[in-house]
PDB file of C-alpha atoms in Angstrom:
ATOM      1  CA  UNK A   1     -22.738  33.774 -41.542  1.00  0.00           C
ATOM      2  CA  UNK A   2     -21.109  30.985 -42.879  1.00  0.00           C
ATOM      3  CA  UNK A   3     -20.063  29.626 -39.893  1.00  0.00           C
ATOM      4  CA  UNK A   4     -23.715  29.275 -38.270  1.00  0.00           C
ATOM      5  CA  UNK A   5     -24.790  27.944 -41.719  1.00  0.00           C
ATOM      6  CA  UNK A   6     -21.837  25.229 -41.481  1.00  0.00           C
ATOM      7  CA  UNK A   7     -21.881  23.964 -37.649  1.00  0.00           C
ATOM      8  CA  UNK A   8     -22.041  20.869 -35.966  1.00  0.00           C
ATOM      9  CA  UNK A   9     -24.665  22.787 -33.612  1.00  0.00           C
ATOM     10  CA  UNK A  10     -26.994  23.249 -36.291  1.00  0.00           C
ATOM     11  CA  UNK A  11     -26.417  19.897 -37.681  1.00  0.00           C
ATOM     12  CA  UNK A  12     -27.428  18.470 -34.086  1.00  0.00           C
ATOM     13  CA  UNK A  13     -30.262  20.301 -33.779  1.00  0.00           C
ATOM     14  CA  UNK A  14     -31.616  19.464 -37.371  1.00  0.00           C
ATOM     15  CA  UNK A  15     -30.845  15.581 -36.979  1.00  0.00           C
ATOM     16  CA  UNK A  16     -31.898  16.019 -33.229  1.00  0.00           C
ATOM     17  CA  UNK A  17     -35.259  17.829 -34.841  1.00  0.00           C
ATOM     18  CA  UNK A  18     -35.983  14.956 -37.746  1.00  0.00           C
ATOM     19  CA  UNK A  19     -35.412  12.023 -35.530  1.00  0.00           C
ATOM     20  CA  UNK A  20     -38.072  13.079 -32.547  1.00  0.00           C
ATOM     21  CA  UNK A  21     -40.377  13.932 -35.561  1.00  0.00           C
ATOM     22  CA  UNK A  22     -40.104  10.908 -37.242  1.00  0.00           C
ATOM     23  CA  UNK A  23     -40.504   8.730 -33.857  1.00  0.00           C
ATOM     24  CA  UNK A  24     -43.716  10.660 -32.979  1.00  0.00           C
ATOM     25  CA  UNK A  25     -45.046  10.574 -36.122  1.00  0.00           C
ATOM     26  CA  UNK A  26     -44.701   6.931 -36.353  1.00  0.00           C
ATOM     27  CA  UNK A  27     -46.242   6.581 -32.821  1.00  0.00           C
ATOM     28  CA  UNK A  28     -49.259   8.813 -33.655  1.00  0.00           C
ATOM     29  CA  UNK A  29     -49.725   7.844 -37.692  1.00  0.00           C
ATOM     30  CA  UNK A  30     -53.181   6.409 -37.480  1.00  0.00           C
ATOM     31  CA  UNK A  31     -54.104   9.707 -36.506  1.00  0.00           C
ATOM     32  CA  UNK A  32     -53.220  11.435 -39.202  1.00  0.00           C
ATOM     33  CA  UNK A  33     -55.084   8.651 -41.518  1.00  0.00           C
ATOM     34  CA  UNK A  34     -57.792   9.738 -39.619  1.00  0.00           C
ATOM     35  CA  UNK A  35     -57.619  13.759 -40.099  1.00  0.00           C
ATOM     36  CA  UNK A  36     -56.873  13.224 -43.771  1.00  0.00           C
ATOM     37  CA  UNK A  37     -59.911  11.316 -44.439  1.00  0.00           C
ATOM     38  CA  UNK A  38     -61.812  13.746 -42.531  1.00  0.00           C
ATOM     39  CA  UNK A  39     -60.434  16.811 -44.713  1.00  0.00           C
ATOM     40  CA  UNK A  40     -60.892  15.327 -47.883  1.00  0.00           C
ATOM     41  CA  UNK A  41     -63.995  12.549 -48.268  1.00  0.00           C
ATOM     42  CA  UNK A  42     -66.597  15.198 -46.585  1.00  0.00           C
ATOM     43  CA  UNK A  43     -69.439  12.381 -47.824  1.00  0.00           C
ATOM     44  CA  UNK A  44     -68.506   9.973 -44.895  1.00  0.00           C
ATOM     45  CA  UNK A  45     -70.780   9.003 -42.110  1.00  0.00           C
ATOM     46  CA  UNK A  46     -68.286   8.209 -39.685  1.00  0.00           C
ATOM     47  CA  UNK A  47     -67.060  11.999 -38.137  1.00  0.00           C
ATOM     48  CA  UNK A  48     -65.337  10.989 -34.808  1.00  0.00           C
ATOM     49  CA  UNK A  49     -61.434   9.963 -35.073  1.00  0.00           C
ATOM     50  CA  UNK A  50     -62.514   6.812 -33.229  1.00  0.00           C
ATOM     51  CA  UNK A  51     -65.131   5.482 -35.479  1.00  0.00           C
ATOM     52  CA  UNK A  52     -63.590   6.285 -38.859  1.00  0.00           C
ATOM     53  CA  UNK A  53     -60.055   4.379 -37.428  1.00  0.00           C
ATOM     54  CA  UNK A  54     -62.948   1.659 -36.950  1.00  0.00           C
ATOM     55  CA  UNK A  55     -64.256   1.959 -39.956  1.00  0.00           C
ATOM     56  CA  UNK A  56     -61.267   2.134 -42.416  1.00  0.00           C
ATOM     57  CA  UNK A  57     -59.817  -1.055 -40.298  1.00  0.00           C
ATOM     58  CA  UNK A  58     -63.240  -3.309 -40.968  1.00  0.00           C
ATOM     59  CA  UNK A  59     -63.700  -1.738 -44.557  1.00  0.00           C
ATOM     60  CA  UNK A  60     -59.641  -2.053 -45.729  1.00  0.00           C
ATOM     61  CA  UNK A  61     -57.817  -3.842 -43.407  1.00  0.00           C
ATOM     62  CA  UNK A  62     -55.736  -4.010 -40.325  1.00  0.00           C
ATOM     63  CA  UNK A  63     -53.172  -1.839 -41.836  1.00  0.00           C
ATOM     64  CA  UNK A  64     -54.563   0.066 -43.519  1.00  0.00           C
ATOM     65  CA  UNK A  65     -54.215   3.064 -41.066  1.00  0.00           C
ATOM     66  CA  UNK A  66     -50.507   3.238 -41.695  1.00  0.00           C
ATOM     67  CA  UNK A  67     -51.028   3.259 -45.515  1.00  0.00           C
ATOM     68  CA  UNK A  68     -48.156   5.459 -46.547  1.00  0.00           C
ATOM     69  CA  UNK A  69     -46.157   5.610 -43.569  1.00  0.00           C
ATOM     70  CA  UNK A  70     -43.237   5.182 -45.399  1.00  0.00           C
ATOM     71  CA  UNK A  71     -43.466   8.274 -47.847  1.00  0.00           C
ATOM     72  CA  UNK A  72     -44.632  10.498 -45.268  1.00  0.00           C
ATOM     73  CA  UNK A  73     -41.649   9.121 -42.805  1.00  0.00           C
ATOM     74  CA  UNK A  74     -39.604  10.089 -45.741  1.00  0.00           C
ATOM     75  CA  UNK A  75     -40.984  13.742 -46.337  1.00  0.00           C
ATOM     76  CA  UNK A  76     -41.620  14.097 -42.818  1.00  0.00           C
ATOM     77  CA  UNK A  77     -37.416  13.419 -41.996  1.00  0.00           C
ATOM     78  CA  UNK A  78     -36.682  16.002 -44.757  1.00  0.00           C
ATOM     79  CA  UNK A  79     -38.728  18.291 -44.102  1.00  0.00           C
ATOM     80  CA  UNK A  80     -38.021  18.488 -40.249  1.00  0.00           C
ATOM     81  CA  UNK A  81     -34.315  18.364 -40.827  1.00  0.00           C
ATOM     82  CA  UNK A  82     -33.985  21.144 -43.255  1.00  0.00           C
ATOM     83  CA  UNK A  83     -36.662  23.343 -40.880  1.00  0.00           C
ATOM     84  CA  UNK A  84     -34.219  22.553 -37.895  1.00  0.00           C
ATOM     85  CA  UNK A  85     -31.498  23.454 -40.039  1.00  0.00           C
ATOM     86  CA  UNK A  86     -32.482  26.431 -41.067  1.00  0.00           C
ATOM     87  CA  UNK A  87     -34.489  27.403 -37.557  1.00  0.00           C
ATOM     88  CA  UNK A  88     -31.048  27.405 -36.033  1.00  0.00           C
ATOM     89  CA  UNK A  89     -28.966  28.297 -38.516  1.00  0.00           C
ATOM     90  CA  UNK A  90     -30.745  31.368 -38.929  1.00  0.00           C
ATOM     91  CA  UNK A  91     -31.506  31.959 -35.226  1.00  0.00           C
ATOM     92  CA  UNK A  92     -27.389  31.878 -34.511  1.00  0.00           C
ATOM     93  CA  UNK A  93     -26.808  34.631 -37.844  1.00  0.00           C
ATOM     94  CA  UNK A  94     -29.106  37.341 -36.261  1.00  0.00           C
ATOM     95  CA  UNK A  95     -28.901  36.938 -32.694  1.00  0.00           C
ATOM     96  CA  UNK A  96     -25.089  36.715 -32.760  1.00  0.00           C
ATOM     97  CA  UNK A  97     -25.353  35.625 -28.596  1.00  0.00           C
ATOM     98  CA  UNK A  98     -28.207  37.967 -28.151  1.00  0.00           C
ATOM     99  CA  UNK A  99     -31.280  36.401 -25.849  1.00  0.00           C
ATOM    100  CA  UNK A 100     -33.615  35.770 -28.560  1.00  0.00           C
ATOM    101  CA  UNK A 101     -37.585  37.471 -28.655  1.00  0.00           C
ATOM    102  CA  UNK A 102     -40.711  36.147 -29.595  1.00  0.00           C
ATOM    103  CA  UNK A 103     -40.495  38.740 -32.650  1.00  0.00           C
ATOM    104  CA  UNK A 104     -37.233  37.234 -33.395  1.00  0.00           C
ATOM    105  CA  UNK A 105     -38.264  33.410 -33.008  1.00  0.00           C
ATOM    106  CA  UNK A 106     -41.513  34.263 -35.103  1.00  0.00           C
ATOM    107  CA  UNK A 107     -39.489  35.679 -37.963  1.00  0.00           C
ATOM    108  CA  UNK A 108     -37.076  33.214 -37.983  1.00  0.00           C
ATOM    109  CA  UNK A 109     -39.338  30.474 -38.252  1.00  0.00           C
ATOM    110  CA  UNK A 110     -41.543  32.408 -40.712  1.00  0.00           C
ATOM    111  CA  UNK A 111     -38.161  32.775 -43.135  1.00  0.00           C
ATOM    112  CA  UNK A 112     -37.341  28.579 -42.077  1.00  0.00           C
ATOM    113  CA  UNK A 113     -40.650  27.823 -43.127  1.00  0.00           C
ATOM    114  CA  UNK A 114     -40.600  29.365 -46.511  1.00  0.00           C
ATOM    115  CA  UNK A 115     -37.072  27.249 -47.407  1.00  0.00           C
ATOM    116  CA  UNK A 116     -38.831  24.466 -46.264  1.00  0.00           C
ATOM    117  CA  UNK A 117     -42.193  24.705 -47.843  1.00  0.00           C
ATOM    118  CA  UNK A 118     -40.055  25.471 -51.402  1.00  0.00           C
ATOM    119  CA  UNK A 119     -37.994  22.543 -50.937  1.00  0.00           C
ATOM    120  CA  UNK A 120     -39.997  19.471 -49.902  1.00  0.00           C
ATOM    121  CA  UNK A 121     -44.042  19.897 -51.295  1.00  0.00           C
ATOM    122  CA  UNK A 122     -43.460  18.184 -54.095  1.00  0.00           C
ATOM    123  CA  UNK A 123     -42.499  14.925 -51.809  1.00  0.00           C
ATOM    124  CA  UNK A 124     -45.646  16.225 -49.472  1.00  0.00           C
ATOM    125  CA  UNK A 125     -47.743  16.001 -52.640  1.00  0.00           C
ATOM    126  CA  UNK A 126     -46.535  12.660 -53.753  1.00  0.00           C
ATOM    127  CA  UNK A 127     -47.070  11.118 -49.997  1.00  0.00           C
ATOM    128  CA  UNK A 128     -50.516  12.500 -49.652  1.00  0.00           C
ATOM    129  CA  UNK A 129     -51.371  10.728 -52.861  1.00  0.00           C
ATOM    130  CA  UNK A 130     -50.036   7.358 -51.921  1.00  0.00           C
ATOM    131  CA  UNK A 131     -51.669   7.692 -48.565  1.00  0.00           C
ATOM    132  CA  UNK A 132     -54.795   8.062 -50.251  1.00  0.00           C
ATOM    133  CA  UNK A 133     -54.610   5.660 -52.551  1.00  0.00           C
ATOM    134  CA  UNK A 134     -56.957   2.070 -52.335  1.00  0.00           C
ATOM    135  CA  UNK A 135     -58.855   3.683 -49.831  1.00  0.00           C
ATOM    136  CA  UNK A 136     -63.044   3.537 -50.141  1.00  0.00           C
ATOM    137  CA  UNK A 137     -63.921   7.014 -50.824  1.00  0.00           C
ATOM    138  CA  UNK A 138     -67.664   8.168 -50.332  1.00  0.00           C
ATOM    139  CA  UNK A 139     -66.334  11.511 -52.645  1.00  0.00           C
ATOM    140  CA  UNK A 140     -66.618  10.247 -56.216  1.00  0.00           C
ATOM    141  CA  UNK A 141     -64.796  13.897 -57.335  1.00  0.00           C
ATOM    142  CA  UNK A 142     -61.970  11.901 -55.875  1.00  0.00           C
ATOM    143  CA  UNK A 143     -59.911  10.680 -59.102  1.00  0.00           C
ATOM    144  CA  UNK A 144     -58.488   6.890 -58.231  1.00  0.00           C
ATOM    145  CA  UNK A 145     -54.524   6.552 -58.527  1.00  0.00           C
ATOM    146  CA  UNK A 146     -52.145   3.536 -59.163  1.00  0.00           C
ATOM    147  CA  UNK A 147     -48.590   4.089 -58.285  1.00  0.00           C
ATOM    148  CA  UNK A 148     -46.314   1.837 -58.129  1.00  0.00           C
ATOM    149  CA  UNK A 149     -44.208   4.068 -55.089  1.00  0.00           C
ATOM    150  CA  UNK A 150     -43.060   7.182 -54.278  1.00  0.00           C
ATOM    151  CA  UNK A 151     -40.839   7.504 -57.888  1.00  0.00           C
ATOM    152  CA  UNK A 152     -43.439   5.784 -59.645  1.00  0.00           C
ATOM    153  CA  UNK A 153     -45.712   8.371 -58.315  1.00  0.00           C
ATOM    154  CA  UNK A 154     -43.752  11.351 -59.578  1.00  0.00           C
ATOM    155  CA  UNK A 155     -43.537  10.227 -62.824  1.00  0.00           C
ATOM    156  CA  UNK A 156     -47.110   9.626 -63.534  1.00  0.00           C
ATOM    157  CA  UNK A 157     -48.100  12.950 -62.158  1.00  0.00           C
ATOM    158  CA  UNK A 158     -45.342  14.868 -63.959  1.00  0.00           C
ATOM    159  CA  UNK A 159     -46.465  13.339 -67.183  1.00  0.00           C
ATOM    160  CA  UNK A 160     -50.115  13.522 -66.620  1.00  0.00           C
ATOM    161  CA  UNK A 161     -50.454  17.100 -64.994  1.00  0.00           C
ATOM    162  CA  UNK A 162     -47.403  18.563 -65.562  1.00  0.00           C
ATOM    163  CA  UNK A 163     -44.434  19.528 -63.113  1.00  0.00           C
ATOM    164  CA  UNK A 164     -46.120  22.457 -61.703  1.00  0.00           C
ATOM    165  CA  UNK A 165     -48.623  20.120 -59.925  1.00  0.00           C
ATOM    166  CA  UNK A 166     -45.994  18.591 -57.638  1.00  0.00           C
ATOM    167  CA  UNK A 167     -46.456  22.162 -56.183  1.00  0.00           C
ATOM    168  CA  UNK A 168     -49.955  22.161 -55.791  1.00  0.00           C
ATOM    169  CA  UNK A 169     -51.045  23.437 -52.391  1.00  0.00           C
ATOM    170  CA  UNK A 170     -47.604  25.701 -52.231  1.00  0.00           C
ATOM    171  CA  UNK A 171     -49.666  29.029 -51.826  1.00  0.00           C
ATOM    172  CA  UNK A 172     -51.511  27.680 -48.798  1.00  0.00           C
ATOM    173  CA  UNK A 173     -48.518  25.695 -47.430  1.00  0.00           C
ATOM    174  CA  UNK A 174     -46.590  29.327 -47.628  1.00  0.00           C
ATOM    175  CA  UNK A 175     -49.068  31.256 -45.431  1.00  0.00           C
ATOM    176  CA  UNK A 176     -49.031  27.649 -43.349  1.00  0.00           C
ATOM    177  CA  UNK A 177     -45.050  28.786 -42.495  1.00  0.00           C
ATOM    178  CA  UNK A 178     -47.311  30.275 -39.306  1.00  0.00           C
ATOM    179  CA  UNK A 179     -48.342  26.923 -37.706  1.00  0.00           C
ATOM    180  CA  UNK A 180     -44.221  25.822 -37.167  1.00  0.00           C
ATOM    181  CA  UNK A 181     -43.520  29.679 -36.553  1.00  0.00           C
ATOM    182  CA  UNK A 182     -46.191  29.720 -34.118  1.00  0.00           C
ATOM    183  CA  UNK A 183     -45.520  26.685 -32.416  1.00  0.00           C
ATOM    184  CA  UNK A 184     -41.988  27.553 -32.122  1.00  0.00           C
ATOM    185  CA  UNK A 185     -42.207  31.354 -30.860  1.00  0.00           C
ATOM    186  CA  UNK A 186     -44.921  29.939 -28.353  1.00  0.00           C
ATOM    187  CA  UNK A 187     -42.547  26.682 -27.425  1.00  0.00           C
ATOM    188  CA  UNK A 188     -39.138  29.373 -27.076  1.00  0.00           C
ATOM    189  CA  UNK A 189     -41.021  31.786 -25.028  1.00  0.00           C
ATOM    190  CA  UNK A 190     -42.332  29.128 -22.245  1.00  0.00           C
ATOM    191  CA  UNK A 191     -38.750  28.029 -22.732  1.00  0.00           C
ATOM    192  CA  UNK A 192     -37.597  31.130 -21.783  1.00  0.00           C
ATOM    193  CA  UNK A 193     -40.037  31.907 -18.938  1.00  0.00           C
ATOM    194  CA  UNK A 194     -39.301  28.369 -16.820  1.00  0.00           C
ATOM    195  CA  UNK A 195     -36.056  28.940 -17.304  1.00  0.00           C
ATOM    196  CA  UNK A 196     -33.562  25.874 -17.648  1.00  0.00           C
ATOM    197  CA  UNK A 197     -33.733  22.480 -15.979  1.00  0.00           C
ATOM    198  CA  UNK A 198     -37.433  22.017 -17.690  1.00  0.00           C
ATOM    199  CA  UNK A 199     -38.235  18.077 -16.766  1.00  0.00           C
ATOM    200  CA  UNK A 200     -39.670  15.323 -19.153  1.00  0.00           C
ATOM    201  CA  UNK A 201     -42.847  16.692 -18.340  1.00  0.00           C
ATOM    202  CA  UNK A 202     -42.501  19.932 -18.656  1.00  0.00           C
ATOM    203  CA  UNK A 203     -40.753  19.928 -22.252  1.00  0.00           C
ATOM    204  CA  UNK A 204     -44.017  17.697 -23.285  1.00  0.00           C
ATOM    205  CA  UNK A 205     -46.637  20.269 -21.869  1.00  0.00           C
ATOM    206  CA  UNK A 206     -45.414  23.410 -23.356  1.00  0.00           C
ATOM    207  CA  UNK A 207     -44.263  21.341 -26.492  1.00  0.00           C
ATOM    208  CA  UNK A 208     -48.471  20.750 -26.439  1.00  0.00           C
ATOM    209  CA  UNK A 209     -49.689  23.803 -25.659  1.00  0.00           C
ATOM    210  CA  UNK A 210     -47.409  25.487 -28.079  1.00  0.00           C
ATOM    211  CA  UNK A 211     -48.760  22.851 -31.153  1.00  0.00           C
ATOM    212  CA  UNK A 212     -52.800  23.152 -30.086  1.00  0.00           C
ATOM    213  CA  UNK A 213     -52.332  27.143 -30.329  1.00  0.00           C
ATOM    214  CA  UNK A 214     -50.916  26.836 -33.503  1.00  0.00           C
ATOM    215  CA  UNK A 215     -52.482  24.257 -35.246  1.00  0.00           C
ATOM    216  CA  UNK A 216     -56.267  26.133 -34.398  1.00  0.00           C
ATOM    217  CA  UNK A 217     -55.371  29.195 -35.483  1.00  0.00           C
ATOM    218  CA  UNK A 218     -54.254  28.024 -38.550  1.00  0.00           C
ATOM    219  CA  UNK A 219     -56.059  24.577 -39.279  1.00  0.00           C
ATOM    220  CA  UNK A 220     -58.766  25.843 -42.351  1.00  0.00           C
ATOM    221  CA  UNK A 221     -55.274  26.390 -44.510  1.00  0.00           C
ATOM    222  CA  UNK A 222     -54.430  22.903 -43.576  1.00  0.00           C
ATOM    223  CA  UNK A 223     -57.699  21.656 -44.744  1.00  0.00           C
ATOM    224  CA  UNK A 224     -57.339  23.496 -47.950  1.00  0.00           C
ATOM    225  CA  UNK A 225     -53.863  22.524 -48.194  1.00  0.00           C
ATOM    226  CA  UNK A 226     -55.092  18.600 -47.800  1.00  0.00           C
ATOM    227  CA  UNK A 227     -57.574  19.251 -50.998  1.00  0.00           C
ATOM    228  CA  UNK A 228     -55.740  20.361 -53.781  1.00  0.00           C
ATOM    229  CA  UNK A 229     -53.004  18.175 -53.056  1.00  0.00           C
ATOM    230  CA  UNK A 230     -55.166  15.498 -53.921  1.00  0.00           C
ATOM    231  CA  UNK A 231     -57.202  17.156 -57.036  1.00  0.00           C
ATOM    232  CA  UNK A 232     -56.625  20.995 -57.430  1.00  0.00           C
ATOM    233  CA  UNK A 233     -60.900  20.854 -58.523  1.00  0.00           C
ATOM    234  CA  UNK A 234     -61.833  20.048 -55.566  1.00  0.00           C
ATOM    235  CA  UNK A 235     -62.781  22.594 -53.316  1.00  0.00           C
ATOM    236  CA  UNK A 236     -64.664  22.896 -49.655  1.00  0.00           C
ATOM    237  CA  UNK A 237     -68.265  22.953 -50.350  1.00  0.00           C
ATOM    238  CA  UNK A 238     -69.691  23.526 -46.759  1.00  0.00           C
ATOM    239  CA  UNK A 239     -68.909  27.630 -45.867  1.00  0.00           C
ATOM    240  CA  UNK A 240     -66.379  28.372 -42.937  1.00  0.00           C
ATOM    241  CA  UNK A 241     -67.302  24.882 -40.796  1.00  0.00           C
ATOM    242  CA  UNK A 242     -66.243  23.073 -43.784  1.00  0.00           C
ATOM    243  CA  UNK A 243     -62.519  24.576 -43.413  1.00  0.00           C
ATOM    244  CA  UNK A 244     -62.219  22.954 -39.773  1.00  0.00           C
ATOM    245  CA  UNK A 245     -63.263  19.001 -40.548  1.00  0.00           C
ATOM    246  CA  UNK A 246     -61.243  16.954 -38.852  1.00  0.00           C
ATOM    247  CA  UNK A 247     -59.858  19.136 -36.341  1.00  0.00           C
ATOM    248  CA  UNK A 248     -60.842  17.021 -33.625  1.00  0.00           C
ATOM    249  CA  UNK A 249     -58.378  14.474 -35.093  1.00  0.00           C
ATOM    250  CA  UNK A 250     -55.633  16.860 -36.387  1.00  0.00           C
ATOM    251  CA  UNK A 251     -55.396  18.191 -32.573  1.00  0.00           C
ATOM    252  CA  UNK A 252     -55.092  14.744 -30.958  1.00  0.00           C
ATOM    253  CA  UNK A 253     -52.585  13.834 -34.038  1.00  0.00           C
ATOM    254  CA  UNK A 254     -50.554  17.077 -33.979  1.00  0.00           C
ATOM    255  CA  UNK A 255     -50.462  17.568 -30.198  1.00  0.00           C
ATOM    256  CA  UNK A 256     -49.463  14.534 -29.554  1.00  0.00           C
ATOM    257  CA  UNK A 257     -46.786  14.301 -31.905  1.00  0.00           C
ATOM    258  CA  UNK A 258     -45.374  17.619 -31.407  1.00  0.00           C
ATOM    259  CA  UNK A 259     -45.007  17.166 -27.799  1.00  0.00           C
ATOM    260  CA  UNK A 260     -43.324  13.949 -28.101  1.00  0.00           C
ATOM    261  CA  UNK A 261     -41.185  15.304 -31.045  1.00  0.00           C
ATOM    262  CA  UNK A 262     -40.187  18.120 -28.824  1.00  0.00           C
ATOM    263  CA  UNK A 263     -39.627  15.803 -26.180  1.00  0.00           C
ATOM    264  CA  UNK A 264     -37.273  13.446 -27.964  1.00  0.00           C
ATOM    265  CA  UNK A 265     -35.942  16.363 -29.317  1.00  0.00           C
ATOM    266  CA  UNK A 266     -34.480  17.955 -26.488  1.00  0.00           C
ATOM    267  CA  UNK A 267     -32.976  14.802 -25.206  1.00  0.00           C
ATOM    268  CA  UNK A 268     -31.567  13.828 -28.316  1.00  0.00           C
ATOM    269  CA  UNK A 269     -29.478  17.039 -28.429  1.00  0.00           C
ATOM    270  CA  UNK A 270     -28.666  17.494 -25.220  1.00  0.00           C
ATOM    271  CA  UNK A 271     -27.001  13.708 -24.959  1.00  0.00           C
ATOM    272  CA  UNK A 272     -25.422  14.264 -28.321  1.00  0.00           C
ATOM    273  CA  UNK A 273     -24.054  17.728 -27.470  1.00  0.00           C
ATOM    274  CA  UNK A 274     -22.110  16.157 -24.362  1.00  0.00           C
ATOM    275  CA  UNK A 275     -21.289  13.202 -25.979  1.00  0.00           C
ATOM    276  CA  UNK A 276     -19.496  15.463 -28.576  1.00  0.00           C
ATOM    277  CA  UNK A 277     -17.572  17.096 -25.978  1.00  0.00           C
ATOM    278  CA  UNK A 278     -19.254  20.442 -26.611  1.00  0.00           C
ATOM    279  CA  UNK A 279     -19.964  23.423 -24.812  1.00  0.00           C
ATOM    280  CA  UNK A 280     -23.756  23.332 -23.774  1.00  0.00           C
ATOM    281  CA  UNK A 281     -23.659  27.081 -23.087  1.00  0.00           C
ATOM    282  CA  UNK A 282     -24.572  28.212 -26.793  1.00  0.00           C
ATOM    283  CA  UNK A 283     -27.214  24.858 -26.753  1.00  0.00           C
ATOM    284  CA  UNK A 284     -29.061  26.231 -23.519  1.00  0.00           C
ATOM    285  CA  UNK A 285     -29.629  29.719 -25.299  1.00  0.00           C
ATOM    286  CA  UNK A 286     -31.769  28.358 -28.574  1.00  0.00           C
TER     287      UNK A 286
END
């Protein structure tokens, strides 16, 4: 066990894993902006990606669609890394050179996602609060913030709501563990079924295909997830429709991102493995 949990192959894959996500991300940030706004200020008239992006660039500013970029770069890198990390880590303990299953992939990134979620809400909660903050809400339940940054921000809520709110949103990020378990039993499997030598292409399609499965089935969590990180008292008002706002813009966002994330991924390993010297057998089997 120890030697899957200290590799070089799982460190590869995890730094492999947090640099495509962070890349992506950056590409596709407005996006999220958009989704976010959609989850959480219901009171807007604006309800297409396009025209709230339009909206929140004429009301606050050219900018203003990559408000927070930098926290969420931040959680995003730590959280992909130790997911990665523990994905593979993981993945290498059971199998032990087996071919892996979708049962298999699904529970390992089930038990990956838990570690994760544990680990790095509190920095989700800080970044979704900074990413909020200055913009024009319609939602007056909304409660206005003024941090300073991202240590600034875990100070004030630490002394204001206690520590226990930098895991608000931990019980729906939990059963969220799916969405990357999903997406990665879904992204193995077509792995597994085209075999190797996938092309650019092909490593962005299923990388897709694998994200829009995953993020549908389990998008009302994410909305629900999105509220009480920014005020646990706010809940969705509007029945079952109310628990998929902003999907339209979470599926162009996430899809997007995962299938370049995936993309860079895969690249980024494989060119590191070789340049290391190692043996791409054991690679070619995760």
């Amino acid at each position: 066990m120890a030697s899957e949990v200290f590799s070089y192959e799982s460190l590869v894959h995890a730094v492999s894993g947090a640099v495509g996500s962070v890349t992506a991300m950056t590409v596709f940030f407005p996006l999220d902006t958009a989704r976010l706004r959609l989850q959480v200020d219901e009171n807007r008239k604006a309800k297409s990606t396009p025209s709230i992006l339009a909206e929140i660039v004429k009301e606050e500013g050219l900018l203003a669609p990559y408000r927070g970029w930098f926290p969420v770069i931040c959680s995003l890198c730590c959280s992909n890394f130790v997911y990665f990390y523990c994905f593979h880590c993981l993945k290498a303990s059971w199998q032990k050179g087996k071919q892996s299953t979708p049962r298999t992939d699904l529970i390992t990134g089930i038990a990956a996602g838990i570690v994760n979620v544990l680990v790095t809400t509190p920095l989700w909660v800080v970044n979704t609060r900074l990413k909020l903050q200055g913009s024009n809400f319609r939602n007056a339940d909304i409660r206005p913030t003024n941090y300073s940054g991202t240590l600034d921000a875990f100070v004030q809520i630490i002394r204001d709501e206690g520590v226990g709110a930098l895991w608000n949103g931990t019980f729906p990020s939990l059963l969220l563990v799916l969405n990357p378990a999903i997406q990665f039993m879904i992204y193995e499997g077509l792995k597994r079924q085209l075999r190797k030598g996938l092309s650019s292409l092909e490593v962005f399609l299923i990388g897709a295909v694998a994200k829009a499965v995953a993020t549908t089935v389990t998008y009302p969590l994410q909305t629900i997830q999105s509220v009480l990180r920014v005020d646990e008292y706010i809940y969705v008002r509007y029945g079952v429709l109310g628990l998929f706002k902003g999907l339209e813009a979470k599926l162009l966002q996430t899809v997007l991102t995962a299938a370049l994330m995936f993309l860079l991924y895969e690249k980024i390993a494989a060119c590191t493995f070789r340049a290391m010297g190692l043996n791409s057998n054991h690679y070619k089997k995760h």
